[in-house]
Every structure is written in structure tokens, then in C-alpha cells.
Amino acid sequence: MGRHAKELPTEQADTCIVEFAATLRALREQAGNPTLAEMASRAGISTASLSKAAGGYEMPSWRVTEAYVESCGQDPKSWRKRWEIARRETRPREFTADESVESLNLNPEQRRRASWPRTWERWDRTGMILPSHRAETTLDLRLALQSLRTYRSFSLRQLASLMPYSHSTVAAVLSGARPVSAFFLRSYLQACGVNSYGEVLQWMDLLRTSDPSETSSAGSVLRSTLRDNGGHTTTDGWKPRLPISSQIDRLKKLSLRQRSEHLRKWLLGELETKDRNAIYRRLEKLYGINAVDLHLFEREEWSLTLDQLNKVAREAKRHGFKDIDPVVELG
């Protein structure tokens, strides 16, 4: 049994943070009140981080929250929305919009930002992450993407870690310094957990309306999305699992897992980030392999089939890299 935790703060503390900490403590109690050391061993995170998460003084990151919930034997997927709501409530007001300012004194961009909380309420209520039906310009699209990042509580670096783009590129697109492409939009949406065909369709429609030059690419992305979803929509996308490929029968001496581990170590150990991202973008364009999936593969949260492993190795060799898993068969 874990030792008795300190009382939750009652003064000079954010009520929302205290309430979230209380739910974490209740979860730990339901799990039999394991010690922090036991939880840390299961979650692979420090006892100090776990203790601080339930301390009630500051809002924990999603990574720490996820580890806390998993260490208590629960599925963190059901906690994601709860954490997002609490995280939004604890942000400084200026992070989103100052609603005390008279709307007549706001420029168009400030007025759109002021509407974000109502958009988040709609997303929470419907479970569908869709842009406003009134959105039709590049400014509308850009601000909708900014709103989605705020809704998901991602920093630019966290987003970039799930996308085949640097955080500076993501920042440039969101600020309007670079255009939004169909492939960028798809990677951005999937990094934010927007995976269903119906959701992606409406975002791509907004892109086509705001930038007709992206019509063809948007259509290609939609066909790929429909194919990835098996011809139907799905809304479960934070940690998807692929079925074991039937091609596993072709493996002889080394298992698919061993080959995956070898390729993963090679990608992370031998390639610079810019080279790896360039390969991922080409794989997405040529073969429809989602670049977000490849980044999740790096983190061991996604499985690649043998055919996909072959294509990654083949593309890397085309870029001039030789020391790749020799046992991955081409063809």
C-alpha cells in the first residue's frame, strides 16, 4: 500500500487543477493504492512526476497523465478528452482570446479567436472535429488549425514530433508564411487525432474552397484516407493498432518484430531529422504510407507490415543510404 498522500491544496490553487488531481487520486485508490515506485516501474516515468500530477498545484502534461492512468491499469484513451478540457480551463485567458474587449474593437482574426471556446464546446458535444460551415478563406483554415492545436493542447514541437515537418515549418504554415498543402493538412489532422473520413472530408473541402490549386492533391488524400479506413469512417485514432500482416508467413529466420526493431534503430541512429522527414514525405506521396504512422512507428506505437518495411528500406537506399537491414527482402 502506498503511503498517505498530502492533502489537496485549498488556497491559492486553481479549482480545475485540484479537481483533476482528485480524479487521479480516486483512480489510484480504485487500483488498490499502489506505491509510486510500483507505478513508476510500470509507466517508465519518475515517481516525482507521478506525485506532482496528483498534487493539485499544477496541471500535468498529457504524457504524465497517460503514464499515471496506464500505471493504474486503466485505458488512457478515455481520459484524453477529460485532460484536454481541464487543460483548456487552466490556460491564461490571453492564450485564446480576451472576451472583455468590445467586439467592435477587434479585427477579423481576433473575432475568430474569440469564438474558439464555442467551437470547442461544439466539438466536445458532437464528438466530431469539424471546421465551421461558414469558413471559406485561407485565414479561416489557418485559424481553424490553430484552434485545433489549442484544443488538443499541443506545443509546436509536440506536433512536429508526430509529423514529417520541423516545428518551424509547422509554425510558418500556421502563421500564414507558408501555404497549407493537402499532405500537410492530412498529417496535421492525424497528429491531432482527426482520422475519420467524414472529418477529413470537410477539412479537405475547406482547403479546396480556400485554395483551388490543392483540389487534385486533396482528392488524392481523401482516396488514401478512405482506403486506410477500409472504406468506412472511424473516430478511434490516438493509438491505432494494425493487424498482423498475412505476409508474416514469408518470414523465415527473423521475425517481423526483429526487422522492425532493426529498421527503427537505423532510422533514429543513422539519419538526420531532415533526411528522415524527406524520406517520409516521399513515402507518403508515392505509396500512401502515412508519415504520421511512420513517426509513431519510431516511438513503437504503430506496426508496419513487411511490405511497408521493404518500401521504407528501398526509399532510403534511393537516397544513397547503404547500411540498412540486409535481411529485408525487396520485391
XYZ file of C-alpha atoms in Angstrom:
331
model
C 0.000 0.000 0.000
C 1.215 3.492 -0.837
C 1.788 5.988 1.912
C -0.906 8.546 2.625
C -0.723 11.441 0.161
C -0.685 15.058 1.244
C -3.994 16.854 1.349
C -5.027 18.663 -1.796
C -4.492 22.438 -1.667
C -7.450 24.600 -0.671
C -5.965 28.073 -1.022
C -4.194 29.834 -3.885
C -4.841 26.909 -6.196
C -6.772 26.531 -9.430
C -10.036 24.707 -8.708
C -9.913 22.884 -12.041
C -6.400 21.560 -11.341
C -7.387 20.436 -7.858
C -10.441 18.601 -9.215
C -8.358 16.872 -11.883
C -5.810 15.813 -9.266
C -8.660 14.431 -7.141
C -9.836 12.237 -10.043
C -6.305 10.878 -10.455
C -6.145 10.062 -6.744
C -9.502 8.316 -6.929
C -8.225 6.248 -9.863
C -5.151 5.222 -7.899
C -7.326 4.234 -4.948
C -9.536 2.088 -7.213
C -6.371 0.340 -8.414
C -5.567 -0.711 -4.846
C -3.441 2.307 -3.934
C -0.132 1.043 -5.399
C 3.047 2.795 -4.321
C 4.503 5.499 -6.521
C 7.553 3.298 -7.035
C 5.353 0.492 -8.380
C 3.512 2.921 -10.653
C 6.786 4.411 -11.890
C 8.102 0.949 -12.705
C 5.004 0.161 -14.771
C 4.839 3.533 -16.509
C 8.516 4.204 -17.126
C 8.288 7.668 -15.594
C 9.699 9.172 -12.403
C 7.915 8.986 -9.051
C 8.312 12.763 -8.711
C 6.339 13.351 -11.922
C 3.568 10.989 -10.826
C 3.393 12.602 -7.394
C 3.257 16.101 -8.863
C 0.472 15.057 -11.270
C -1.844 14.321 -8.341
C -0.526 17.148 -6.171
C -3.141 19.693 -7.238
C -0.734 22.598 -7.746
C -0.087 22.388 -11.482
C -1.698 20.746 -14.484
C 0.245 17.644 -15.570
C 1.227 17.125 -19.195
C -0.624 14.543 -21.250
C 2.458 12.303 -21.240
C 2.480 12.196 -17.438
C -1.307 11.815 -17.234
C -1.237 8.951 -19.721
C 1.509 7.207 -17.747
C -0.375 7.707 -14.470
C -3.591 6.222 -15.859
C -1.805 3.277 -17.505
C 0.075 2.507 -14.293
C -3.317 2.207 -12.560
C -4.390 -0.415 -15.097
C -6.822 1.813 -16.997
C -7.075 2.779 -20.671
C -5.776 6.375 -21.018
C -7.764 6.849 -24.224
C -10.900 7.537 -22.197
C -9.007 10.206 -20.214
C -7.782 12.210 -23.182
C -10.884 14.408 -23.519
C -11.097 14.912 -19.750
C -7.490 16.098 -19.698
C -7.993 18.389 -22.696
C -10.987 20.098 -21.083
C -9.097 20.623 -17.826
C -6.036 21.861 -19.703
C -8.063 24.444 -21.612
C -9.687 25.676 -18.406
C -6.303 26.288 -16.803
C -4.801 28.347 -19.616
C -4.290 32.083 -19.176
C -7.144 33.978 -20.837
C -4.783 35.732 -23.239
C -3.787 32.348 -24.696
C -7.090 32.197 -26.536
C -8.994 35.452 -26.508
C -9.819 38.374 -24.266
C -13.616 38.333 -24.287
C -13.805 41.505 -22.164
C -12.774 43.613 -25.163
C -15.669 45.043 -27.129
C -16.099 43.085 -30.362
C -16.199 46.304 -32.385
C -12.590 46.935 -31.400
C -11.417 43.548 -32.624
C -10.006 42.820 -36.063
C -11.349 39.809 -38.035
C -8.639 37.476 -36.726
C -9.263 38.470 -33.089
C -13.018 37.937 -33.515
C -12.409 34.452 -34.870
C -10.125 33.652 -31.935
C -12.815 34.843 -29.540
C -15.144 32.196 -30.976
C -12.804 29.299 -30.211
C -14.389 28.329 -26.857
C -17.777 27.934 -28.604
C -16.102 25.792 -31.279
C -14.543 23.567 -28.610
C -17.914 23.169 -26.911
C -19.363 22.003 -30.243
C -16.509 19.540 -30.739
C -16.979 18.207 -27.193
C -20.740 17.922 -27.648
C -20.755 16.239 -31.069
C -17.524 14.271 -30.895
C -16.755 15.465 -34.443
C -13.786 17.782 -35.064
C -15.107 19.850 -37.968
C -14.322 23.368 -39.203
C -17.104 25.946 -39.132
C -19.562 25.679 -42.025
C -19.042 29.424 -42.549
C -15.279 29.016 -43.080
C -14.146 29.530 -46.676
C -10.896 31.536 -46.785
C -7.244 30.696 -46.140
C -7.465 32.795 -42.961
C -10.438 30.692 -41.817
C -8.476 27.486 -42.449
C -5.337 28.731 -40.730
C -7.205 29.897 -37.626
C -9.199 26.657 -37.525
C -5.919 24.732 -37.450
C -4.604 26.973 -34.689
C -7.816 26.374 -32.760
C -7.402 22.615 -33.200
C -3.835 22.768 -31.847
C -5.078 24.694 -28.806
C -7.957 22.254 -28.358
C -5.553 19.303 -28.339
C -3.087 21.180 -26.072
C -0.104 20.519 -28.328
C 3.010 22.647 -28.459
C 4.579 23.194 -31.876
C 7.382 20.776 -31.021
C 4.942 18.102 -29.879
C 3.026 18.441 -33.135
C 6.192 18.341 -35.201
C 7.297 15.148 -33.443
C 4.204 13.466 -34.923
C 4.588 14.970 -38.377
C 7.224 14.811 -41.135
C 7.863 18.532 -40.694
C 10.005 20.632 -38.369
C 8.357 22.762 -35.708
C 9.483 25.882 -37.603
C 7.681 24.665 -40.720
C 4.527 23.975 -38.729
C 4.766 27.455 -37.221
C 5.246 29.001 -40.668
C 2.140 27.294 -42.043
C 0.002 28.247 -39.048
C 1.178 31.858 -39.230
C 0.446 32.135 -42.937
C 4.093 32.434 -44.017
C 3.716 29.164 -45.959
C 0.610 27.737 -47.667
C -1.363 24.791 -46.328
C -0.921 21.784 -48.610
C -3.202 18.765 -48.698
C -0.427 16.497 -47.419
C 0.440 18.893 -44.600
C -3.230 19.139 -43.647
C -3.642 15.375 -43.539
C -0.553 14.918 -41.358
C -1.669 17.753 -39.079
C -5.173 16.320 -38.657
C -3.942 12.820 -37.914
C -1.386 14.136 -35.428
C -4.343 15.794 -33.676
C -6.373 12.582 -33.689
C -8.738 13.571 -36.525
C -8.919 10.350 -38.531
C -12.442 9.627 -39.711
C -13.203 10.030 -43.385
C -16.162 12.317 -42.663
C -13.999 14.708 -40.655
C -11.104 14.720 -43.117
C -13.570 15.278 -45.974
C -14.856 18.541 -44.526
C -11.358 19.834 -43.768
C -10.267 18.999 -47.318
C -13.375 20.712 -48.685
C -12.355 23.846 -46.817
C -8.840 23.571 -48.273
C -10.216 23.175 -51.809
C -12.519 26.165 -51.323
C -9.753 28.387 -49.951
C -7.071 27.191 -52.400
C -8.415 25.620 -55.632
C -4.850 24.683 -56.683
C -4.933 21.971 -53.981
C -8.062 20.302 -55.393
C -6.224 17.414 -57.047
C -3.965 16.721 -54.043
C -6.934 16.898 -51.667
C -8.745 14.293 -53.757
C -5.723 12.004 -53.596
C -5.535 12.394 -49.824
C -9.240 11.598 -49.452
C -8.920 8.417 -51.519
C -5.961 7.365 -49.393
C -7.907 8.138 -46.198
C -10.857 6.058 -47.355
C -8.532 3.194 -48.241
C -6.772 3.387 -44.861
C -10.147 3.265 -43.096
C -11.181 0.169 -45.009
C -13.893 2.016 -46.900
C -15.659 3.313 -43.796
C -15.217 6.007 -41.166
C -13.504 5.609 -37.826
C -13.033 8.001 -34.933
C -10.647 5.930 -32.837
C -7.210 7.176 -33.729
C -4.914 8.052 -30.852
C -3.021 4.774 -30.683
C -4.220 2.641 -33.593
C -3.120 -0.929 -33.969
C -2.596 -2.612 -37.306
C -3.486 -6.277 -37.741
C -0.543 -8.593 -38.252
C 0.030 -8.783 -41.975
C -0.551 -12.059 -43.779
C 2.924 -11.584 -45.219
C 4.383 -12.663 -41.889
C 4.336 -16.198 -43.334
C 7.153 -15.123 -45.639
C 9.455 -14.521 -42.721
C 11.987 -17.282 -42.160
C 14.764 -16.763 -39.637
C 13.955 -13.312 -38.336
C 10.554 -12.179 -37.101
C 8.753 -9.072 -38.314
C 9.294 -7.556 -34.893
C 13.057 -8.036 -35.082
C 13.175 -6.482 -38.526
C 11.084 -3.568 -37.318
C 13.423 -3.002 -34.379
C 16.460 -3.086 -36.656
C 14.963 -0.573 -39.081
C 13.739 1.651 -36.244
C 17.222 1.819 -34.722
C 18.702 2.570 -38.128
C 16.221 5.386 -38.798
C 16.846 7.033 -35.441
C 20.554 6.341 -35.229
C 21.856 6.937 -38.745
C 19.614 9.621 -40.249
C 19.380 13.298 -39.524
C 15.869 14.596 -38.924
C 15.715 16.481 -42.243
C 16.738 13.370 -44.208
C 14.251 11.199 -42.342
C 11.418 13.666 -42.932
C 12.288 13.901 -46.632
C 12.048 10.120 -46.933
C 8.742 10.081 -45.058
C 7.220 12.733 -47.315
C 8.238 10.767 -50.400
C 6.835 7.532 -48.960
C 3.529 9.300 -48.328
C 3.327 10.666 -51.870
C 4.474 7.512 -53.674
C 2.950 4.741 -51.597
C 0.309 6.376 -49.391
C 2.168 5.380 -46.213
C 1.055 7.957 -43.679
C 4.022 9.987 -42.430
C 2.342 10.272 -39.016
C 2.267 6.465 -38.845
C 5.990 6.387 -39.578
C 6.692 8.764 -36.693
C 4.526 6.600 -34.439
C 6.494 3.598 -35.714
C 9.656 5.328 -34.443
C 8.042 5.535 -30.990
C 6.901 1.868 -31.123
C 3.229 2.909 -31.167
C 2.493 1.637 -34.676
C 3.305 -1.543 -36.577
C 4.425 -1.669 -40.196
C 3.751 -4.598 -42.484
C 6.612 -6.364 -44.218
C 5.682 -4.654 -47.488
C 5.862 -1.237 -45.798
C 9.220 -2.079 -44.208
C 10.521 -3.031 -47.646
C 9.364 0.283 -49.114
C 10.990 2.306 -46.326
C 14.294 0.467 -46.851
C 14.044 0.800 -50.639
C 13.384 4.530 -50.451
C 16.259 5.041 -48.029
C 18.607 3.252 -50.446
C 17.433 5.538 -53.236
C 18.571 8.445 -51.097
C 22.060 6.961 -51.016
C 21.998 5.244 -47.639
C 23.565 1.786 -47.737
C 23.694 0.374 -44.199
C 20.073 -0.733 -43.993
C 18.696 -4.004 -42.644
C 20.234 -6.567 -45.064
C 17.572 -9.188 -44.351
C 14.661 -7.069 -45.578
C 13.795 -8.533 -48.935
C 12.937 -6.250 -51.810
C 10.047 -7.096 -54.071
